[in-house]
Amino acid sequence: MISPSLVDEFEHYSSWRDAVYVRVEALRDWLNTRELGDAESELRLNQLLGRLQEDTLNVAFVAEFSRGKSELINAIFFSDYRQRVLPSSAGRTTMCPTELHYTPLHAPSLRLLPIETKIQPGSLADFKLDAAAWTEFPLNIHSADEMSAALMRLADTQRVDAATAEAYGLIDPTDEETARHLAHDGHIEIPRWRHALINFPHPLLKQGLVILDTPGLNAIGTEPELTLSMLPSAHAVLFLLAADTGVTKSDIEIWHHHIAPVGGASRARLVVLNKIDGLWDELKTQAEIDAEITKQVASSAALLDLPLNQIYPVSAQKALVAKVRGDAVLLAKSRLPELEAALTLELIPCKQALVSESSLLVVEDVVVKTTELLETRLAAIQDQVDELAGLRGKNRGVIEGMMVKANEDKQQFDRGLQQFNALRNVFASQVAILREHLGMPALKVEVSRVRLAMEKSYFSAGLREAMGQFFRQVDGNLNASSAVIKDIRAMMEAMYQKFSDEHGLAAVNPPGYSLSKYRKEMVRLERIFDERFNTTLKMLTVGQRQLTTRFFETLASKVVQVFE
């Protein structure tokens, strides 16, 4: 069975999230019923409800081939099926990035995206919207044998010539290791599938858990969306090493280029030293075995520049056997419970804190606006009550005086309306300027310009300049937009203050708007551009057409998503 603490904590989080949804929905309905809401508040509450409804908890398993990722996933999540669900055996089993999730909109199934789509226009996100692009196999969840047989397709490969593999972006023809893998006939074995989606009604997957299995450095390097979107959006990343191989050069490359950069306060990163059962030796004492494991942990921590307590030695294979057989002694020896406890402790509280903070921010803002509206209405009603009370026993002259005052109030309102219309025109002109910088039409024009420049360029300097100019233009638009936003806020503050002074109302602090999170994302994308595209080796070894296609299907499309 799955660790009770992991199940309990995840179910607790799921129940808490559902309760937040109910409370937010009740607030929205209460505001609408009493006519206290406005279009902006309702939009923000509906967006929050949508995020809560679609909320997922993403856990990524990253490692080179043959580190035991699939076995670890089986041990943590699928041991209650009494056998392996994901294929796991010696050598390479999961050949393509695989997502395990659940949606009730589709029957349990395995959907596979053919590798041939790598030379077709469109990103992985685009293909996810095209059901016809995928090959689908049903999963019989009532038969573990049939389900396991169906999932063996994740290990499918095919042989292609070097030119085809290069066109798919899977090999570097100048690499010595690639040359060694090429058979005498010039062919090489490659994955048959580009990506896999497993829709599976597991209890945790039903509650929003999404598992990403990424097979090896080559898969990460040739599928940029893993680096651009999937790994950064993961709430926890489990990076696997193998005790029998130690930390290899490719392990270090994956860690420093793909795992460490996506860390942060909201990301749990756990390093798993798997296959410690290879160090078990009946001719050694338990103390000697423990010392050997500790030595491996220390070596791994030093090479990855991590504290010792961030490395978790386990035996996924023995843990799975122990769970299936109900062997508590073997389970403890496998050390998997320590990893599950750390995963529970680091992952779920971080995720709950993020959702709580974002939800509280929206609700507090709506409540403050509603409170200010109620206070304004109450003050106006109290003034009217006071005036009506003062009319008792008054003569006609007083009433005529009130009519004069009402007329003056109307004139003041008309003057205020004229000022409002004038300010609205100023705001409209500022918003128009903002749209010129941030609007999709302007960005699409820039994307088209850069694509044309890259297609016309036959030298690396021209390609590098076109791509660099794209990021400089986007950065310039964000800087100009920040200045316009600052001016708009200053005008809004002055307008609110004037309105408050003239009408005796409480001062209102206009909501702020910052582009900082978008600027941070652009900095991240520009760093990836420098690492993946803006290198002499890349310019010399990748064809102009292929480089242009990769740039626009990955980085440029991601920039468009940021602006959307």
XYZ file of C-alpha atoms in Angstrom:
564
model
C 0.000 0.000 0.000
C 0.937 3.659 -0.389
C 2.352 5.330 2.692
C -0.667 6.210 4.888
C 0.847 9.610 5.679
C 1.124 10.459 1.989
C -2.463 9.407 1.303
C -3.799 11.121 4.416
C -1.985 14.387 3.749
C -3.017 14.471 0.106
C -6.646 13.720 0.958
C -6.519 16.393 3.664
C -5.205 18.900 1.121
C -7.873 17.872 -1.398
C -10.635 18.303 1.205
C -9.226 21.679 2.235
C -9.127 22.816 -1.408
C -12.751 21.707 -1.926
C -13.787 23.635 1.193
C -12.062 26.774 -0.119
C -13.934 26.346 -3.404
C -17.286 26.143 -1.586
C -16.516 29.263 0.479
C -15.439 31.307 -2.547
C -18.499 30.176 -4.502
C -20.741 31.174 -1.568
C -19.094 34.615 -1.428
C -19.643 35.175 -5.139
C -23.304 34.116 -4.960
C -23.903 36.240 -1.830
C -22.511 39.340 -3.548
C -24.663 38.743 -6.633
C -27.826 38.126 -4.611
C -27.417 41.391 -2.684
C -26.254 43.368 -5.735
C -22.947 44.207 -4.082
C -20.649 42.785 -6.714
C -19.200 44.377 -9.815
C -17.914 42.924 -13.074
C -14.262 42.979 -11.969
C -14.905 41.256 -8.633
C -17.063 38.583 -10.239
C -14.421 37.968 -12.908
C -11.660 37.570 -10.303
C -13.752 35.213 -8.168
C -14.708 33.122 -11.211
C -11.053 32.914 -12.243
C -10.136 31.788 -8.726
C -12.861 29.129 -8.813
C -11.532 27.922 -12.158
C -8.001 27.620 -10.776
C -9.228 25.717 -7.716
C -11.269 23.358 -9.883
C -8.361 22.642 -12.231
C -5.726 22.571 -9.482
C -3.135 19.834 -9.832
C -0.141 18.675 -7.831
C 2.676 17.955 -10.275
C 5.515 15.599 -9.348
C 8.328 15.033 -11.851
C 10.697 12.060 -11.805
C 13.913 12.930 -13.636
C 16.947 10.760 -14.291
C 19.107 9.137 -16.894
C 18.114 5.742 -18.247
C 18.263 2.710 -15.952
C 18.104 4.628 -12.687
C 14.846 2.957 -11.618
C 12.330 5.802 -12.085
C 9.481 3.564 -13.178
C 10.166 1.140 -10.326
C 10.110 4.020 -7.818
C 6.794 5.257 -9.221
C 5.426 1.719 -8.946
C 6.647 1.430 -5.348
C 5.261 4.777 -4.179
C 1.958 4.933 -6.038
C 0.956 1.567 -7.509
C 1.965 -1.143 -5.043
C -1.694 -1.814 -4.223
C -2.022 -3.443 -7.679
C 0.216 -6.267 -6.383
C 2.476 -6.060 -9.435
C 4.261 -3.531 -11.630
C 1.965 -1.159 -13.487
C 4.660 0.776 -15.338
C 7.104 -1.467 -17.214
C 10.339 -1.881 -15.304
C 13.158 -4.233 -16.206
C 16.852 -4.194 -17.013
C 17.765 -1.611 -19.634
C 15.560 1.099 -21.066
C 11.855 0.711 -20.474
C 10.151 4.124 -20.630
C 11.486 5.580 -23.877
C 9.473 8.816 -24.001
C 8.301 11.445 -21.500
C 5.167 10.089 -19.829
C 2.419 11.914 -17.931
C 0.125 10.014 -15.576
C -3.068 11.870 -14.736
C -6.808 11.396 -14.583
C -9.719 13.133 -16.234
C -13.258 11.732 -16.099
C -13.870 13.169 -19.568
C -11.999 10.233 -21.135
C -11.970 6.497 -20.528
C -8.805 4.985 -19.007
C -6.312 4.899 -21.837
C -2.752 5.172 -23.052
C -2.324 7.924 -25.659
C 0.918 8.014 -27.618
C 2.221 10.802 -29.841
C 4.264 9.445 -32.786
C 7.880 10.568 -33.031
C 7.180 11.740 -36.584
C 5.392 14.808 -35.175
C 8.813 16.271 -34.356
C 9.143 17.415 -37.972
C 5.574 18.690 -38.171
C 4.656 22.285 -37.296
C 3.306 22.798 -33.791
C 4.527 22.446 -30.235
C 3.714 19.647 -27.817
C 1.050 21.873 -26.253
C -0.532 22.288 -29.688
C -0.606 18.529 -30.261
C -2.301 17.991 -26.899
C -5.270 19.876 -28.336
C -5.348 17.664 -31.443
C -6.858 14.292 -30.520
C -6.327 12.949 -34.046
C -2.544 13.248 -33.704
C -2.399 10.586 -30.983
C -2.530 6.800 -31.120
C -4.831 5.592 -28.344
C -4.962 2.238 -26.557
C -7.656 1.446 -23.956
C -6.593 0.354 -20.470
C -8.480 -2.438 -18.741
C -8.154 -1.281 -15.131
C -9.748 -4.516 -13.917
C -6.868 -6.608 -15.253
C -3.384 -5.736 -14.052
C -1.889 -8.127 -16.626
C -3.676 -6.497 -19.571
C -2.868 -3.025 -18.295
C 0.788 -3.888 -17.844
C 0.907 -5.371 -21.345
C -0.618 -2.219 -22.830
C 1.889 0.003 -21.038
C 4.787 -2.015 -22.453
C 4.274 0.127 -25.567
C 6.131 2.872 -23.697
C 9.299 0.919 -24.487
C 8.651 0.757 -28.254
C 11.538 1.697 -30.526
C 12.188 1.817 -34.242
C 15.250 1.902 -36.478
C 15.814 4.868 -38.766
C 18.716 6.219 -40.777
C 20.961 8.929 -39.375
C 19.418 11.664 -41.531
C 15.936 10.935 -40.177
C 17.147 10.840 -36.571
C 18.942 14.146 -37.122
C 15.802 15.690 -38.628
C 13.900 14.656 -35.497
C 16.559 16.404 -33.430
C 17.492 13.165 -31.652
C 21.161 12.927 -32.583
C 24.144 15.140 -33.218
C 25.931 13.713 -36.281
C 29.260 15.171 -35.094
C 29.091 13.420 -31.719
C 31.500 10.489 -31.282
C 29.093 8.528 -29.088
C 26.393 8.841 -31.749
C 28.794 7.452 -34.331
C 29.420 4.418 -32.121
C 25.691 3.738 -31.835
C 25.175 3.842 -35.590
C 25.052 0.335 -37.006
C 27.131 -0.712 -39.994
C 24.185 0.158 -42.241
C 24.015 3.718 -40.877
C 20.822 3.150 -38.890
C 20.121 3.895 -35.236
C 17.430 2.884 -32.763
C 15.164 5.713 -31.593
C 11.946 5.916 -29.528
C 8.797 5.193 -31.489
C 6.817 7.736 -29.500
C 7.447 11.375 -28.687
C 5.176 11.679 -25.634
C 2.732 9.535 -23.669
C -0.406 10.404 -21.690
C -1.818 7.808 -19.300
C -5.361 8.481 -18.093
C -5.716 6.293 -15.018
C -8.368 6.401 -12.233
C -5.986 6.041 -9.298
C -7.292 7.660 -6.058
C -4.461 10.199 -5.903
C -4.636 10.969 -9.621
C -8.376 11.543 -9.238
C -7.628 14.181 -6.618
C -5.308 16.109 -8.909
C -1.914 14.401 -8.692
C 0.004 14.466 -11.984
C 3.168 12.373 -12.396
C 5.762 13.195 -15.053
C 8.348 10.550 -15.962
C 11.213 11.967 -18.051
C 13.568 9.349 -19.510
C 17.093 10.622 -19.718
C 19.128 13.635 -20.764
C 18.525 12.998 -24.463
C 14.744 13.170 -24.038
C 15.034 16.361 -21.972
C 17.385 17.997 -24.420
C 15.341 17.179 -27.517
C 11.930 18.139 -26.075
C 12.405 21.793 -25.050
C 8.901 22.053 -23.576
C 10.101 19.824 -20.738
C 12.644 22.491 -19.814
C 10.470 25.483 -20.692
C 7.216 24.468 -19.067
C 6.790 21.013 -17.551
C 9.740 20.882 -15.153
C 9.384 24.522 -14.004
C 5.679 23.950 -13.309
C 6.345 20.816 -11.219
C 5.731 21.327 -7.510
C 8.269 18.626 -6.684
C 11.152 17.164 -8.666
C 12.623 13.790 -7.684
C 16.049 13.387 -9.251
C 17.268 9.787 -9.289
C 20.816 8.518 -9.089
C 21.918 4.893 -8.973
C 24.114 3.581 -6.176
C 25.725 1.069 -8.525
C 26.909 3.727 -11.007
C 27.393 6.739 -8.755
C 27.000 10.281 -10.066
C 27.861 10.256 -13.768
C 28.724 13.142 -16.082
C 25.235 13.107 -17.602
C 23.687 13.063 -14.099
C 25.598 16.238 -13.241
C 24.579 17.841 -16.532
C 20.886 17.101 -15.910
C 21.121 18.444 -12.364
C 22.907 21.700 -13.136
C 21.099 22.525 -16.384
C 17.572 21.251 -15.806
C 16.855 20.683 -12.105
C 18.801 23.182 -9.985
C 17.734 26.269 -12.030
C 13.998 25.588 -11.422
C 14.356 25.484 -7.662
C 12.889 28.010 -5.254
C 10.711 28.396 -2.221
C 7.768 26.803 -3.995
C 9.694 23.844 -5.414
C 10.633 20.712 -3.509
C 13.731 19.050 -4.956
C 14.582 15.615 -3.606
C 17.584 13.589 -4.747
C 17.070 9.827 -4.567
C 20.035 7.451 -4.485
C 18.317 4.330 -5.780
C 19.424 0.697 -5.956
C 21.130 0.596 -2.569
C 20.295 -3.119 -2.482
C 23.301 -3.487 -4.777
C 25.400 -2.586 -1.736
C 23.785 -5.207 0.465
C 26.328 -7.936 1.082
C 25.687 -10.987 3.252
C 29.411 -11.144 4.007
C 29.312 -7.675 5.582
C 27.758 -6.529 8.818
C 24.831 -4.128 8.774
C 27.122 -1.417 10.155
C 29.532 -1.912 7.247
C 26.670 -1.751 4.739
C 25.309 1.419 6.352
C 28.771 2.967 6.240
C 29.055 2.189 2.517
C 25.654 3.768 1.847
C 26.621 6.835 3.898
C 29.817 7.120 1.847
C 27.818 7.046 -1.403
C 25.422 9.670 -0.061
C 28.315 11.940 0.933
C 29.946 11.545 -2.477
C 26.688 12.342 -4.293
C 26.004 15.360 -2.079
C 29.482 16.748 -2.728
C 29.209 16.373 -6.506
C 25.761 18.007 -6.608
C 26.681 20.648 -4.004
C 23.848 19.637 -1.679
C 23.517 19.014 2.063
C 23.571 15.363 3.118
C 19.968 15.454 4.347
C 18.727 16.198 0.839
C 19.924 12.817 -0.504
C 17.586 9.875 0.159
C 19.082 6.374 -0.315
C 16.407 3.810 -1.218
C 15.824 0.514 -2.939
C 12.683 0.980 -5.020
C 12.681 -2.640 -6.167
C 12.878 -4.058 -2.636
C 10.309 -1.529 -1.425
C 7.837 -2.669 -4.081
C 8.408 -6.314 -3.161
C 7.987 -5.480 0.533
C 4.712 -3.641 -0.042
C 3.299 -6.394 -2.244
C 4.256 -9.094 0.293
C 3.452 -7.023 3.368
C 7.022 -7.390 4.634
C 7.530 -4.555 7.128
C 11.154 -5.508 7.852
C 12.161 -5.409 4.180
C 10.233 -2.151 3.680
C 12.151 -0.511 6.511
C 15.426 -1.820 5.084
C 14.548 -0.337 1.673
C 14.358 3.112 3.353
C 11.419 4.141 1.157
C 9.303 5.309 4.138
C 11.861 8.077 4.816
C 11.521 9.322 1.230
C 7.718 9.183 1.379
C 7.740 11.125 4.646
C 9.994 13.795 3.121
C 7.809 13.990 0.024
C 4.740 14.438 2.212
C 6.420 17.023 4.425
C 7.960 19.147 1.669
C 5.445 18.853 -1.142
C 1.932 19.199 0.227
C 2.457 22.046 2.746
C 4.267 24.084 0.049
C 1.432 23.548 -2.399
C -1.239 24.378 0.188
C 0.595 27.568 1.150
C 0.722 28.677 -2.492
C -2.989 28.056 -3.077
C -3.899 29.658 0.255
C -1.877 32.788 -0.471
C -3.280 33.308 -3.975
C -6.872 32.631 -2.834
C -6.584 34.916 0.190
C -5.224 37.730 -1.953
C -8.260 37.669 -4.251
C -10.856 37.239 -1.488
C -9.368 39.965 0.722
C -9.344 42.429 -2.168
C -12.992 41.685 -3.007
C -14.028 41.946 0.667
C -12.236 45.299 1.063
C -13.954 46.695 -2.027
C -17.334 45.432 -0.821
C -16.765 46.914 2.650
C -15.916 50.302 1.141
C -19.048 50.153 -1.009
C -21.234 49.303 1.995
C -19.681 52.092 4.072
C -20.319 54.592 1.269
C -23.944 53.495 0.924
C -24.433 53.586 4.687
C -23.034 57.123 4.909
C -25.304 58.307 2.088
C -28.374 56.721 3.685
C -27.492 58.238 7.072
C -27.249 61.688 5.461
C -30.685 61.209 3.922
C -32.131 60.060 7.255
C -30.652 63.110 8.982
C -32.112 65.402 6.340
C -35.554 63.805 6.621
C -35.417 64.063 10.403
C -34.568 67.752 10.087
C -37.663 68.383 7.978
C -40.018 67.790 10.862
C -41.924 71.033 11.602
C -40.021 73.032 8.941
C -41.792 75.483 6.688
C -41.960 75.849 2.927
C -38.877 78.074 2.834
C -36.681 75.298 4.176
C -37.979 72.931 1.530
C -37.245 75.514 -1.162
C -33.729 75.786 0.250
C -33.368 72.037 -0.094
C -34.468 72.296 -3.711
C -31.751 74.896 -4.308
C -29.208 72.595 -2.668
C -30.366 69.664 -4.782
C -29.922 71.804 -7.894
C -26.406 72.748 -6.778
C -25.646 69.085 -6.166
C -26.836 68.290 -9.679
C -24.609 70.985 -11.144
C -21.679 69.641 -9.151
C -22.483 66.150 -10.428
C -22.565 67.440 -14.016
C -19.165 69.094 -13.540
C -17.849 65.880 -12.032
C -19.220 63.929 -14.987
C -17.426 66.243 -17.413
C -14.183 65.763 -15.482
C -14.758 62.014 -15.488
C -15.255 61.959 -19.260
C -12.096 64.017 -19.732
C -10.121 61.648 -17.504
C -11.621 58.669 -19.264
C -10.310 59.983 -22.577
C -6.851 60.385 -21.032
C -7.004 56.855 -19.623
C -8.182 55.522 -22.979
C -5.174 57.057 -24.716
C -2.835 55.560 -22.096
C -4.471 52.146 -22.433
C -4.093 52.382 -26.216
C -0.359 52.998 -25.740
C -0.216 50.032 -23.359
C -1.913 47.798 -25.911
C 0.639 48.826 -28.509
C 3.362 47.450 -26.240
C 1.606 44.409 -24.739
C -1.083 43.556 -27.289
C -0.971 40.340 -29.279
C -1.138 42.120 -32.685
C 2.139 43.937 -31.967
C 3.798 40.736 -30.736
C 2.640 38.758 -33.768
C 4.086 41.429 -36.054
C 7.407 41.108 -34.223
C 7.291 37.290 -34.424
C 6.636 37.460 -38.170
C 9.483 39.958 -38.628
C 11.966 37.754 -36.776
C 10.875 34.605 -38.622
C 11.359 36.359 -41.965
C 14.781 37.632 -40.895
C 15.862 34.144 -39.800
C 14.603 32.513 -42.984
C 16.533 35.034 -45.088
C 19.734 34.651 -43.085
C 22.253 32.057 -44.236
C 24.930 32.817 -41.656
C 25.042 32.206 -37.931
C 25.624 35.888 -37.149
C 22.353 36.814 -38.846
C 20.424 34.081 -37.038
C 21.902 35.092 -33.678
C 21.117 38.776 -34.291
C 17.504 38.055 -35.317
C 16.819 35.925 -32.226
C 18.598 38.364 -29.921
C 16.675 41.293 -31.399
C 13.424 39.462 -30.645
C 14.212 39.338 -26.919
C 15.500 42.922 -26.888
C 12.273 44.118 -28.489
C 10.133 42.200 -25.987
C 12.204 43.567 -23.082
C 11.804 47.079 -24.488
C 8.030 46.639 -24.696
C 7.883 45.492 -21.075
C 9.995 48.457 -19.921
C 7.830 50.932 -21.834
C 4.682 49.272 -20.465
C 5.953 49.556 -16.891
C 6.400 53.312 -17.370
C 2.862 53.677 -18.757
C 1.420 51.609 -15.893
C 3.217 53.880 -13.421
C 1.658 56.965 -15.069
C -1.810 55.391 -15.045
C -1.533 54.559 -11.358
C -0.415 58.112 -10.527
C -3.438 59.527 -12.381
C -5.769 57.085 -10.653
C -4.427 58.033 -7.222
C -4.931 61.739 -7.993
C -8.458 61.090 -9.280
C -9.426 59.015 -6.235
C -8.006 61.642 -3.868
C -9.891 64.468 -5.617
C -13.114 62.470 -5.519
C -12.560 61.739 -1.835
C -11.899 65.413 -0.969
C -14.892 66.741 -2.892
C -17.415 64.218 -1.622
C -16.098 63.531 1.864
C -15.583 59.826 1.251
C -12.918 57.529 2.599
C -9.721 57.495 0.583
C -9.453 54.598 -1.865
C -6.133 52.993 -2.718
C -6.256 51.883 -6.370
C -5.125 48.285 -6.934
C -1.564 47.957 -8.125
C -0.420 46.048 -11.189
C 3.088 44.779 -11.712
C 4.796 43.135 -14.659
C 7.497 41.653 -12.417
C 6.416 38.011 -12.733
C 6.307 38.327 -16.526
C 9.720 39.970 -16.548
C 11.095 37.099 -14.430
C 9.679 34.607 -16.916
C 11.271 36.500 -19.805
C 14.634 36.465 -17.991
C 14.294 32.678 -17.626
C 13.422 32.242 -21.310
C 16.307 34.461 -22.380
C 18.679 32.366 -20.255
C 17.408 29.223 -21.997
C 17.909 30.980 -25.338
C 21.550 31.682 -24.455
C 22.093 28.058 -23.362
C 20.161 26.276 -26.118
C 20.347 28.491 -29.203
C 22.891 31.283 -28.803
C 25.987 29.072 -28.934
C 28.581 28.680 -31.647
C 28.231 24.877 -31.587
C 24.468 25.063 -32.068
C 24.828 27.560 -34.912
C 27.367 25.369 -36.692
C 25.764 21.943 -36.190
C 22.051 22.682 -36.625
C 20.641 23.672 -39.984
C 19.087 27.108 -40.492
C 15.626 25.711 -41.213
C 15.708 23.322 -38.252
C 17.015 26.013 -35.883
C 14.309 28.439 -37.003
C 11.600 25.824 -36.509
C 12.857 24.871 -33.047
C 13.109 28.510 -31.962
C 9.552 29.349 -32.949
C 7.978 26.121 -31.714
C 9.629 26.461 -28.311
C 10.863 29.849 -27.117
C 8.820 32.121 -29.381
C 5.611 30.181 -28.701
C 6.339 30.342 -24.959
C 6.784 34.135 -25.170
C 3.407 34.329 -26.908
C 1.880 32.296 -24.042
C 3.380 34.736 -21.509
C 1.784 37.694 -23.304
C -1.542 35.905 -23.623
